[in-house]
């Protein structure tokens, strides 16, 4: 009886471990598929928009779906940042993401074309992580993501950077179309 009990116990332990691994793997695969779907949707949404505000709004909606975090977006006029737009997951109207300290971090991120703010070594006392919306060295704006102290995982970070790059390309296309129209006139 003791040998049978030990064999059954070991088999059930192995089966339970394998089932837990399979469940974790299935959950990660579903999450990866969801993130890829959001990236694909973002690409489609940004390609059909032909206004800067619409592009930023579509990008923010997709980022909120992906990250489930509040955002603040500053568009750039080339040299300075325009007034920010706050996007809330819960739809509230709080302005805690628009302070002078936060704007200073956003300006630094735009001028240096680097990440800054929460979860980084640069100006880490900010509430948001600030990333430039850019194509090469031209910065079209800065997006701030309310981090709540937890850094993004590697996959979220890569999808986030891809969405920001898609947004920058859409803004670049709008700028090029406007310049082409002005040249034609």
GROMACS .gro file of C-alpha atoms in nm:
model
  185
    1UNK     CA    1   0.000   0.000   0.000
    2UNK     CA    2   0.282   0.240   0.079
    3UNK     CA    3   0.447   0.184  -0.261
    4UNK     CA    4   0.114   0.231  -0.442
    5UNK     CA    5   0.049   0.549  -0.242
    6UNK     CA    6   0.394   0.690  -0.327
    7UNK     CA    7   0.358   0.609  -0.698
    8UNK     CA    8   0.009   0.764  -0.712
    9UNK     CA    9   0.128   1.071  -0.518
   10UNK     CA   10   0.424   1.127  -0.755
   11UNK     CA   11   0.204   1.081  -1.063
   12UNK     CA   12  -0.058   1.326  -0.931
   13UNK     CA   13   0.215   1.577  -0.841
   14UNK     CA   14   0.360   1.556  -1.192
   15UNK     CA   15   0.016   1.582  -1.354
   16UNK     CA   16  -0.072   1.885  -1.141
   17UNK     CA   17   0.257   2.057  -1.226
   18UNK     CA   18   0.213   1.993  -1.597
   19UNK     CA   19  -0.148   2.117  -1.586
   20UNK     CA   20  -0.039   2.439  -1.410
   21UNK     CA   21   0.234   2.498  -1.670
   22UNK     CA   22  -0.012   2.435  -1.953
   23UNK     CA   23  -0.262   2.678  -1.800
   24UNK     CA   24   0.007   2.947  -1.758
   25UNK     CA   25   0.128   2.892  -2.113
   26UNK     CA   26  -0.226   2.918  -2.252
   27UNK     CA   27  -0.283   3.242  -2.058
   28UNK     CA   28   0.041   3.393  -2.194
   29UNK     CA   29  -0.050   3.290  -2.549
   30UNK     CA   30  -0.393   3.450  -2.517
   31UNK     CA   31  -0.237   3.770  -2.383
   32UNK     CA   32   0.016   3.778  -2.668
   33UNK     CA   33  -0.265   3.727  -2.921
   34UNK     CA   34  -0.464   4.013  -2.763
   35UNK     CA   35  -0.165   4.247  -2.776
   36UNK     CA   36  -0.095   4.155  -3.137
   37UNK     CA   37  -0.462   4.218  -3.221
   38UNK     CA   38  -0.440   4.565  -3.063
   39UNK     CA   39  -0.126   4.640  -3.264
   40UNK     CA   40  -0.298   4.533  -3.586
   41UNK     CA   41  -0.610   4.738  -3.503
   42UNK     CA   42  -0.393   5.040  -3.427
   43UNK     CA   43  -0.223   5.012  -3.763
   44UNK     CA   44  -0.559   5.004  -3.941
   45UNK     CA   45  -0.706   5.291  -3.736
   46UNK     CA   46  -0.408   5.518  -3.785
   47UNK     CA   47  -0.389   5.458  -4.159
   48UNK     CA   48  -0.743   5.579  -4.218
   49UNK     CA   49  -0.716   5.896  -4.004
   50UNK     CA   50  -0.615   6.219  -4.175
   51UNK     CA   51  -0.618   6.465  -3.884
   52UNK     CA   52  -0.354   6.497  -3.610
   53UNK     CA   53  -0.611   6.503  -3.329
   54UNK     CA   54  -0.787   6.194  -3.464
   55UNK     CA   55  -0.455   6.009  -3.491
   56UNK     CA   56  -0.363   6.096  -3.133
   57UNK     CA   57  -0.708   6.000  -3.007
   58UNK     CA   58  -0.696   5.662  -3.185
   59UNK     CA   59  -0.345   5.596  -3.052
   60UNK     CA   60  -0.448   5.687  -2.697
   61UNK     CA   61  -0.755   5.464  -2.708
   62UNK     CA   62  -0.546   5.170  -2.824
   63UNK     CA   63  -0.278   5.232  -2.559
   64UNK     CA   64  -0.543   5.249  -2.288
   65UNK     CA   65  -0.686   4.917  -2.412
   66UNK     CA   66  -0.340   4.762  -2.407
   67UNK     CA   67  -0.202   4.901  -2.081
   68UNK     CA   68  -0.519   4.988  -1.885
   69UNK     CA   69  -0.344   5.305  -1.766
   70UNK     CA   70  -0.417   5.678  -1.790
   71UNK     CA   71  -0.231   5.881  -2.053
   72UNK     CA   72  -0.134   6.239  -2.120
   73UNK     CA   73  -0.034   6.340  -2.474
   74UNK     CA   74   0.157   6.653  -2.569
   75UNK     CA   75   0.179   6.727  -2.941
   76UNK     CA   76   0.474   6.931  -3.063
   77UNK     CA   77   0.474   7.222  -3.305
   78UNK     CA   78   0.838   7.154  -3.388
   79UNK     CA   79   1.008   7.340  -3.104
   80UNK     CA   80   0.768   7.344  -2.809
   81UNK     CA   81   0.493   7.129  -2.668
   82UNK     CA   82   0.131   7.229  -2.717
   83UNK     CA   83  -0.134   7.200  -2.447
   84UNK     CA   84  -0.170   6.844  -2.318
   85UNK     CA   85  -0.466   6.614  -2.365
   86UNK     CA   86  -0.544   6.370  -2.083
   87UNK     CA   87  -0.702   6.032  -2.155
   88UNK     CA   88  -0.847   5.847  -1.855
   89UNK     CA   89  -0.935   5.480  -1.841
   90UNK     CA   90  -1.229   5.555  -1.610
   91UNK     CA   91  -1.337   5.868  -1.800
   92UNK     CA   92  -1.285   6.107  -1.506
   93UNK     CA   93  -1.168   6.466  -1.553
   94UNK     CA   94  -0.889   6.482  -1.291
   95UNK     CA   95  -0.585   6.692  -1.387
   96UNK     CA   96  -0.322   6.535  -1.162
   97UNK     CA   97  -0.113   6.439  -1.468
   98UNK     CA   98  -0.083   6.802  -1.579
   99UNK     CA   99   0.153   6.974  -1.337
  100UNK     CA  100   0.458   7.187  -1.400
  101UNK     CA  101   0.686   6.902  -1.285
  102UNK     CA  102   0.520   6.660  -1.524
  103UNK     CA  103   0.542   6.910  -1.810
  104UNK     CA  104   0.912   6.962  -1.735
  105UNK     CA  105   0.973   6.589  -1.771
  106UNK     CA  106   0.774   6.584  -2.097
  107UNK     CA  107   0.983   6.874  -2.232
  108UNK     CA  108   1.302   6.690  -2.135
  109UNK     CA  109   1.180   6.375  -2.315
  110UNK     CA  110   1.103   6.580  -2.628
  111UNK     CA  111   1.432   6.772  -2.630
  112UNK     CA  112   1.649   6.467  -2.563
  113UNK     CA  113   1.440   6.219  -2.763
  114UNK     CA  114   1.463   5.965  -2.478
  115UNK     CA  115   1.245   5.798  -2.215
  116UNK     CA  116   1.209   5.987  -1.888
  117UNK     CA  117   0.997   5.988  -1.574
  118UNK     CA  118   0.859   5.705  -1.366
  119UNK     CA  119   1.044   5.370  -1.378
  120UNK     CA  120   1.351   5.531  -1.541
  121UNK     CA  121   1.670   5.680  -1.400
  122UNK     CA  122   1.595   6.022  -1.553
  123UNK     CA  123   1.360   6.245  -1.350
  124UNK     CA  124   1.210   5.937  -1.184
  125UNK     CA  125   0.997   6.133  -0.936
  126UNK     CA  126   0.732   6.194  -1.205
  127UNK     CA  127   0.399   6.011  -1.201
  128UNK     CA  128   0.424   5.919  -1.569
  129UNK     CA  129   0.670   5.748  -1.798
  130UNK     CA  130   0.729   5.986  -2.091
  131UNK     CA  131   0.818   5.860  -2.438
  132UNK     CA  132   0.869   6.058  -2.756
  133UNK     CA  133   0.642   6.006  -3.056
  134UNK     CA  134   0.911   6.025  -3.320
  135UNK     CA  135   1.039   5.931  -3.660
  136UNK     CA  136   1.419   5.924  -3.660
  137UNK     CA  137   1.516   6.253  -3.493
  138UNK     CA  138   1.193   6.444  -3.556
  139UNK     CA  139   0.969   6.444  -3.248
  140UNK     CA  140   0.595   6.490  -3.311
  141UNK     CA  141   0.498   6.481  -2.946
  142UNK     CA  142   0.534   6.307  -2.614
  143UNK     CA  143   0.307   6.055  -2.448
  144UNK     CA  144   0.302   6.010  -2.071
  145UNK     CA  145   0.178   5.686  -1.918
  146UNK     CA  146   0.069   5.688  -1.551
  147UNK     CA  147   0.281   5.407  -1.411
  148UNK     CA  148   0.164   5.365  -1.049
  149UNK     CA  149   0.512   5.237  -0.961
  150UNK     CA  150   0.507   4.924  -1.174
  151UNK     CA  151   0.728   4.904  -1.485
  152UNK     CA  152   0.597   4.764  -1.811
  153UNK     CA  153   0.694   4.409  -1.901
  154UNK     CA  154   0.914   4.355  -2.205
  155UNK     CA  155   0.632   4.257  -2.440
  156UNK     CA  156   0.412   4.552  -2.337
  157UNK     CA  157   0.709   4.782  -2.388
  158UNK     CA  158   0.779   4.651  -2.737
  159UNK     CA  159   0.413   4.679  -2.842
  160UNK     CA  160   0.401   5.030  -2.691
  161UNK     CA  161   0.704   5.137  -2.892
  162UNK     CA  162   0.550   4.988  -3.206
  163UNK     CA  163   0.226   5.179  -3.152
  164UNK     CA  164   0.417   5.503  -3.094
  165UNK     CA  165   0.616   5.443  -3.412
  166UNK     CA  166   0.293   5.381  -3.608
  167UNK     CA  167   0.149   5.704  -3.465
  168UNK     CA  168   0.462   5.897  -3.563
  169UNK     CA  169   0.444   5.759  -3.916
  170UNK     CA  170   0.077   5.858  -3.942
  171UNK     CA  171   0.161   6.211  -3.820
  172UNK     CA  172   0.450   6.224  -4.069
  173UNK     CA  173   0.214   6.124  -4.352
  174UNK     CA  174  -0.032   6.398  -4.251
  175UNK     CA  175   0.251   6.654  -4.244
  176UNK     CA  176   0.379   6.539  -4.585
  177UNK     CA  177   0.029   6.553  -4.736
  178UNK     CA  178  -0.020   6.906  -4.600
  179UNK     CA  179   0.318   7.019  -4.738
  180UNK     CA  180   0.238   6.862  -5.077
  181UNK     CA  181  -0.096   7.042  -5.085
  182UNK     CA  182   0.069   7.375  -4.993
  183UNK     CA  183   0.331   7.324  -5.264
  184UNK     CA  184   0.060   7.251  -5.517
  185UNK     CA  185  -0.122   7.573  -5.426
   0.00000   0.00000   0.00000
